[in-house]
Coordinates of C-alpha atoms in Angstrom, one line a residue:
X1 CA 14.6 49.7 160.4
X2 CA 11.5 49.2 158.3
X3 CA 9.2 51.7 156.5
X4 CA 5.4 51.5 156.0
X5 CA 4.5 54.5 153.9
X6 CA 1.0 55.9 154.4
X7 CA 0.9 56.7 150.7
X8 CA 2.5 55.0 147.7
X9 CA 6.1 56.2 147.3
X10 CA 5.3 57.0 143.7
X11 CA 2.9 59.6 145.0
X12 CA 4.7 60.6 148.2
X13 CA 8.1 61.5 146.6
X14 CA 6.7 64.0 144.1
X15 CA 4.6 65.7 146.8
X16 CA 7.6 65.9 149.1
X17 CA 9.8 67.4 146.3
X18 CA 7.2 70.0 145.5
X19 CA 6.6 71.1 149.1
X20 CA 10.4 71.2 150.0
X21 CA 11.2 73.1 146.8
X22 CA 8.5 75.7 147.6
X23 CA 9.6 76.3 151.2
X24 CA 13.3 76.5 150.2
X25 CA 12.4 79.0 147.5
X26 CA 10.6 81.1 150.2
X27 CA 13.7 81.0 152.4
X28 CA 15.9 82.3 149.6
X29 CA 13.4 84.9 148.7
X30 CA 13.2 86.3 152.2
X31 CA 16.9 85.8 153.2
X32 CA 18.2 88.5 155.5
X33 CA 14.7 89.3 156.9
X34 CA 12.8 88.0 160.0
X35 CA 10.5 86.0 157.6
X36 CA 13.4 83.8 156.7
X37 CA 13.4 82.3 160.2
X38 CA 9.7 81.6 159.9
X39 CA 10.2 79.7 156.6
X40 CA 13.1 77.8 158.2
X41 CA 10.7 76.5 160.9
X42 CA 8.3 75.6 158.1
X43 CA 11.0 73.7 156.3
X44 CA 11.6 71.6 159.5
X45 CA 7.8 71.1 159.7
X46 CA 7.5 69.8 156.2
X47 CA 10.6 67.5 156.6
X48 CA 9.2 66.0 159.8
X49 CA 5.7 65.5 158.2
X50 CA 7.3 63.7 155.3
X51 CA 9.3 61.6 157.8
X52 CA 6.2 60.7 159.7
X53 CA 4.4 59.7 156.5
X54 CA 6.8 56.9 155.7
X55 CA 6.2 55.5 159.2
X56 CA 9.7 54.3 160.3
X57 CA 9.8 51.4 162.7
X58 CA 12.4 49.1 164.3
X59 CA 11.6 45.6 163.2
X60 CA 10.5 43.1 165.9
X61 CA 12.5 40.0 166.8
X62 CA 11.9 36.8 164.9
X63 CA 10.5 33.8 166.7
X64 CA 13.0 31.2 167.9
X65 CA 11.3 28.2 166.3
X66 CA 8.1 27.1 164.8
X67 CA 5.2 25.4 166.5
X68 CA 4.7 21.6 166.5
X69 CA 1.6 19.5 166.5
X70 CA -1.9 20.7 165.8
X71 CA -4.0 20.2 162.6
X72 CA -4.4 22.4 159.6
X73 CA -7.6 22.0 157.5
X74 CA -7.9 23.6 154.1
X75 CA -11.4 23.9 152.5
X76 CA -11.3 24.3 148.7
X77 CA -14.7 25.3 147.3
X78 CA -15.9 25.4 143.7
X79 CA -18.1 28.6 143.4
X80 CA -18.7 28.4 139.6
X81 CA -22.3 28.8 138.4
X82 CA -22.9 25.1 138.2
X83 CA -22.7 25.0 142.0
X84 CA -25.9 26.9 142.1
X85 CA -27.7 24.0 140.4
X86 CA -30.8 23.1 142.4
X87 CA -30.3 19.3 142.6
X88 CA -29.1 19.1 146.2
X89 CA -32.7 17.8 146.6
X90 CA -34.3 21.1 145.8
X91 CA -31.6 23.4 147.1
X92 CA -28.5 24.8 145.4
X93 CA -25.4 22.6 145.7
X94 CA -23.6 25.3 147.6
X95 CA -26.1 24.9 150.5
X96 CA -24.8 21.4 150.9
X97 CA -21.2 22.6 150.8
X98 CA -21.8 25.1 153.6
X99 CA -23.6 22.5 155.7
X100 CA -20.7 20.1 155.4
X101 CA -18.0 22.6 156.1
X102 CA -19.9 23.5 159.3
X103 CA -20.2 19.9 160.3
X104 CA -16.5 19.2 159.6
X105 CA -15.4 22.2 161.6
X106 CA -17.5 21.1 164.6
X107 CA -16.1 17.5 164.4
X108 CA -12.5 18.8 164.2
X109 CA -12.8 21.3 167.0
X110 CA -9.4 22.6 168.0
X111 CA -8.0 22.5 164.5
X112 CA -7.1 25.6 162.4
X113 CA -9.0 26.2 159.2
X114 CA -8.5 28.0 155.9
X115 CA -11.1 28.7 153.2
X116 CA -10.2 28.9 149.5
X117 CA -12.8 29.4 146.7
X118 CA -12.4 29.3 143.0
X119 CA -14.3 30.0 139.8
X120 CA -12.6 32.0 137.1
X121 CA -9.8 32.6 139.6
X122 CA -8.8 31.2 143.0
X123 CA -8.9 33.3 146.2
X124 CA -8.0 32.6 149.8
X125 CA -11.1 33.9 151.7
X126 CA -9.8 33.1 155.1
X127 CA -6.1 32.5 156.1
X128 CA -5.3 29.7 158.5
X129 CA -7.0 30.4 161.8
X130 CA -8.6 28.6 164.8
X131 CA -11.3 31.2 165.0
X132 CA -14.4 29.1 164.2
X133 CA -16.7 32.2 164.3
X134 CA -14.6 33.8 161.5
X135 CA -14.9 30.6 159.5
X136 CA -18.6 30.5 160.0
X137 CA -18.9 34.1 158.7
X138 CA -16.6 33.4 155.8
X139 CA -18.6 30.3 154.8
X140 CA -21.9 32.2 155.1
X141 CA -20.6 34.8 152.7
X142 CA -19.8 32.3 150.0
X143 CA -21.8 33.0 146.8
X144 CA -21.6 31.7 143.3
X145 CA -19.7 33.7 140.7
X146 CA -21.5 36.6 139.0
X147 CA -23.4 35.0 136.1
X148 CA -22.4 37.9 133.7
X149 CA -18.7 37.2 134.3
X150 CA -18.9 33.4 133.9
X151 CA -16.8 32.3 131.0
X152 CA -16.4 28.5 131.5
X153 CA -15.0 26.7 134.5
X154 CA -12.1 24.4 135.1
X155 CA -11.8 22.1 138.0
X156 CA -8.0 22.6 138.3
X157 CA -8.2 26.4 138.8
X158 CA -7.1 26.2 142.5
X159 CA -4.0 24.1 142.0
X160 CA -1.5 27.0 141.8
X161 CA -2.8 28.9 144.8
X162 CA -3.3 25.9 147.0
X163 CA 0.2 24.7 146.1
X164 CA 1.7 28.0 147.2
X165 CA -0.3 28.1 150.4
X166 CA 0.5 24.5 151.4
X167 CA 4.2 25.0 150.5
X168 CA 4.5 28.0 152.7
X169 CA 2.6 26.3 155.5
X170 CA 4.9 23.3 155.3
X171 CA 7.9 25.6 155.6
X172 CA 6.5 27.4 158.6
X173 CA 5.2 24.3 160.4
X174 CA 6.6 21.1 158.8
X175 CA 5.4 18.8 161.7
X176 CA 1.7 19.8 161.5
X177 CA -0.6 17.4 159.6
X178 CA -2.4 19.2 156.7
X179 CA -5.9 18.0 155.6
X180 CA -7.6 19.1 152.3
X181 CA -11.3 19.0 151.5
X182 CA -12.2 19.7 147.9
X183 CA -15.9 20.6 147.3
X184 CA -17.3 20.5 143.8
X185 CA -19.4 18.9 141.1
X186 CA -16.5 18.0 138.7
X187 CA -18.1 19.9 135.8
X188 CA -15.4 20.9 133.3
X189 CA -16.7 23.4 130.7
X190 CA -13.3 24.9 129.7
X191 CA -12.0 23.5 126.4
X192 CA -8.6 22.4 127.8
X193 CA -8.2 19.2 129.8
X194 CA -7.6 19.9 133.6
X195 CA -4.2 19.6 135.1
X196 CA -3.4 16.9 137.6
X197 CA -3.6 17.4 141.4
X198 CA -0.7 14.9 141.9
X199 CA 1.7 17.8 142.9
X200 CA -0.5 18.5 145.9
X201 CA -0.4 14.9 147.3
X202 CA 3.0 15.2 149.0
X203 CA 1.8 18.4 150.8
X204 CA -1.2 16.9 152.5
X205 CA -1.7 13.9 154.9
X206 CA -5.4 13.3 154.3
X207 CA -8.8 14.7 153.5
X208 CA -11.5 13.9 150.9
X209 CA -13.0 15.1 147.6
X210 CA -16.7 15.7 148.1
X211 CA -19.1 15.7 145.2
X212 CA -22.5 17.5 144.9
X213 CA -25.2 17.1 142.3
X214 CA -27.0 14.4 140.4
X215 CA -26.8 12.6 137.1
X216 CA -30.2 14.1 136.1
X217 CA -28.8 17.5 136.9
X218 CA -30.5 20.7 137.9
X219 CA -31.2 24.2 136.6
X220 CA -28.7 26.9 137.7
X221 CA -29.8 30.1 139.4
X222 CA -28.5 33.4 138.0
X223 CA -26.5 35.8 140.3
X224 CA -26.0 39.5 139.6
X225 CA -23.6 40.1 142.5
X226 CA -26.2 41.7 144.8
X227 CA -28.8 39.2 145.7
X228 CA -31.2 41.8 147.1
X229 CA -34.7 42.9 146.5
X230 CA -33.7 44.6 143.3
X231 CA -32.3 41.4 141.9
X232 CA -34.4 39.6 139.3
X233 CA -34.5 35.9 140.1
X234 CA -34.1 33.5 137.2
X235 CA -32.1 30.6 135.7
X236 CA -29.2 30.5 133.3
X237 CA -30.3 30.0 129.7
X238 CA -28.6 27.7 127.2
X239 CA -28.7 29.7 124.0
X240 CA -27.0 26.9 122.0
X241 CA -30.3 24.9 122.1
X242 CA -33.0 25.6 119.7
X243 CA -35.2 27.1 121.0
X244 CA -33.1 28.4 124.0
X245 CA -34.0 26.6 127.2
X246 CA -32.8 26.5 130.9
X247 CA -29.3 25.2 131.1
X248 CA -28.8 22.0 133.1
X249 CA -25.7 21.1 135.1
X250 CA -24.8 17.5 135.9
X251 CA -22.3 16.1 138.3
X252 CA -19.2 14.5 136.8
X253 CA -18.2 11.9 139.4
X254 CA -15.5 10.4 137.1
X255 CA -13.5 13.6 137.2
X256 CA -14.1 14.0 140.9
X257 CA -12.8 10.5 141.5
X258 CA -9.8 11.3 139.4
X259 CA -9.0 14.3 141.6
X260 CA -9.3 12.1 144.7
X261 CA -7.0 9.5 143.2
X262 CA -4.4 12.2 142.4
X263 CA -4.6 13.6 145.9
X264 CA -4.5 10.2 147.5
X265 CA -7.7 10.7 149.4
X266 CA -11.2 9.2 149.2
X267 CA -14.1 10.5 147.0
X268 CA -17.5 10.8 148.7
X269 CA -20.8 11.8 147.0
X270 CA -22.8 14.1 149.4
X271 CA -26.6 14.2 149.7
X272 CA -28.8 15.9 152.3
X273 CA -28.7 14.1 155.6
X274 CA -25.6 12.0 154.8
X275 CA -23.5 11.2 157.9
X276 CA -20.5 13.3 158.6
X277 CA -18.4 10.5 160.2
X278 CA -16.9 9.2 157.0
X279 CA -15.5 12.7 156.3
X280 CA -13.5 12.9 159.5
X281 CA -12.8 9.2 160.2
X282 CA -9.2 8.6 161.4
X283 CA -8.3 12.3 161.7
X284 CA -6.8 13.2 165.0
X285 CA -6.7 16.8 166.3
X286 CA -3.7 17.4 168.5
X287 CA -3.2 20.6 170.3
X288 CA -0.2 22.6 169.0
X289 CA 2.8 23.2 171.3
X290 CA 5.1 26.2 171.1
X291 CA 8.7 25.7 171.9
X292 CA 9.8 29.4 171.6
X293 CA 8.8 32.8 172.5
X294 CA 6.5 34.6 170.1
X295 CA 8.0 37.2 167.7
X296 CA 8.6 40.6 169.2
X297 CA 6.4 43.4 167.9
X298 CA 7.8 46.1 165.8
X299 CA 8.6 49.4 167.6
X300 CA 6.9 52.3 165.8
X301 CA 9.1 55.5 165.6
X302 CA 6.7 57.9 164.0
X303 CA 5.2 58.9 167.4
X304 CA 8.5 60.4 168.3
X305 CA 8.4 62.6 165.2
X306 CA 4.8 63.7 166.0
X307 CA 6.1 65.6 169.1
X308 CA 8.2 68.2 167.3
X309 CA 5.6 68.4 164.6
X310 CA 3.0 69.4 167.3
X311 CA 5.4 72.0 168.8
X312 CA 6.0 73.6 165.3
X313 CA 2.2 73.6 164.6
X314 CA 1.6 75.4 167.9
X315 CA 4.2 78.0 166.9
X316 CA 2.4 78.5 163.6
X317 CA -0.9 78.9 165.3
X318 CA 0.5 81.4 167.8
X319 CA 2.1 83.3 165.0
X320 CA -1.2 83.4 163.0
X321 CA -3.1 84.5 166.1
X322 CA -0.6 87.3 166.8
X323 CA -0.8 88.5 163.2
X324 CA -4.6 88.6 163.3
X325 CA -4.5 90.5 166.6
X326 CA -2.3 93.2 165.0
X327 CA -4.8 93.8 162.3
X328 CA -6.6 97.1 162.9
X329 CA -9.3 98.9 161.1
X330 CA -8.0 102.4 160.1
X331 CA -9.4 105.1 162.4
X332 CA -11.3 107.7 160.4
X333 CA -10.3 111.3 161.2
X334 CA -13.2 113.4 162.4
X335 CA -14.2 116.1 159.9
X336 CA -13.4 119.6 161.0
X337 CA -16.3 122.0 161.6
X338 CA -16.2 125.1 159.5
X339 CA -16.1 128.3 161.4
X340 CA -19.2 130.3 161.0
X341 CA -18.6 133.5 159.2

């Protein structure tokens, strides 16, 4: 038996106690009268509604075994403000990232993909799925972090989240190869030195670290979180300079190469029009095979509770209609005529 409350239990329990207490008080107040029976029916109604609200269900069966084969691809994308620098020729670096993700997905047709982005925190934007349309939508929606919330970036931000995701994936499907692509510019503006990616190396079987940007660098666009007609376009300002000037972001290929070495994959610098073949060379997409029946779906029980609730509500409505029908306007007595003298 499993429960899926419609409201948090911290809210549902006090509401249930108040309602049940009120109805029980009414039963005691009207004991020995016909109204007590009505309140007993309402007590049953409240109890059934509370039971429905916790959504009881019988848990489904577990799958007999995991799937084998197939390919899992994990895209890890830097979305800090520096990735908005306009030195991917004249476009923001993120434009190059989006184009390369689309090209990789087309080249590895049949694989399953997951999208993870990071700036001040790491977030899994899309769980592992073979739905390329969903991937395309998720990639299209990628934006840089909101400029006002930017407080320094660290290239190691995704390590903890990616480690957890890959560990769980390895437990679920240990025989599936797992590929990681890290997209970034290597810029480390946080004070602390970044942690090593070596802990991820045993969890993946290949991939690449892809770098975007130039040594000359580029100005970084601001982003207010809306990017609509009300947004004022502009560039991030470096107020530490005198006088303040447009901030410039530059690629750090040394750090990107270090990440690649720690992961045990190749580092590649990406420019507009660069071929995609080196990104997917030697990667084989094998169709997954299932050796067991899929897990059985959970059996929802709250529909059974809804039937007596409906009957009790009909009873309440009929009782209300009867009471309204019995209401009568008092008939005014006709005034007597006085006899003429």
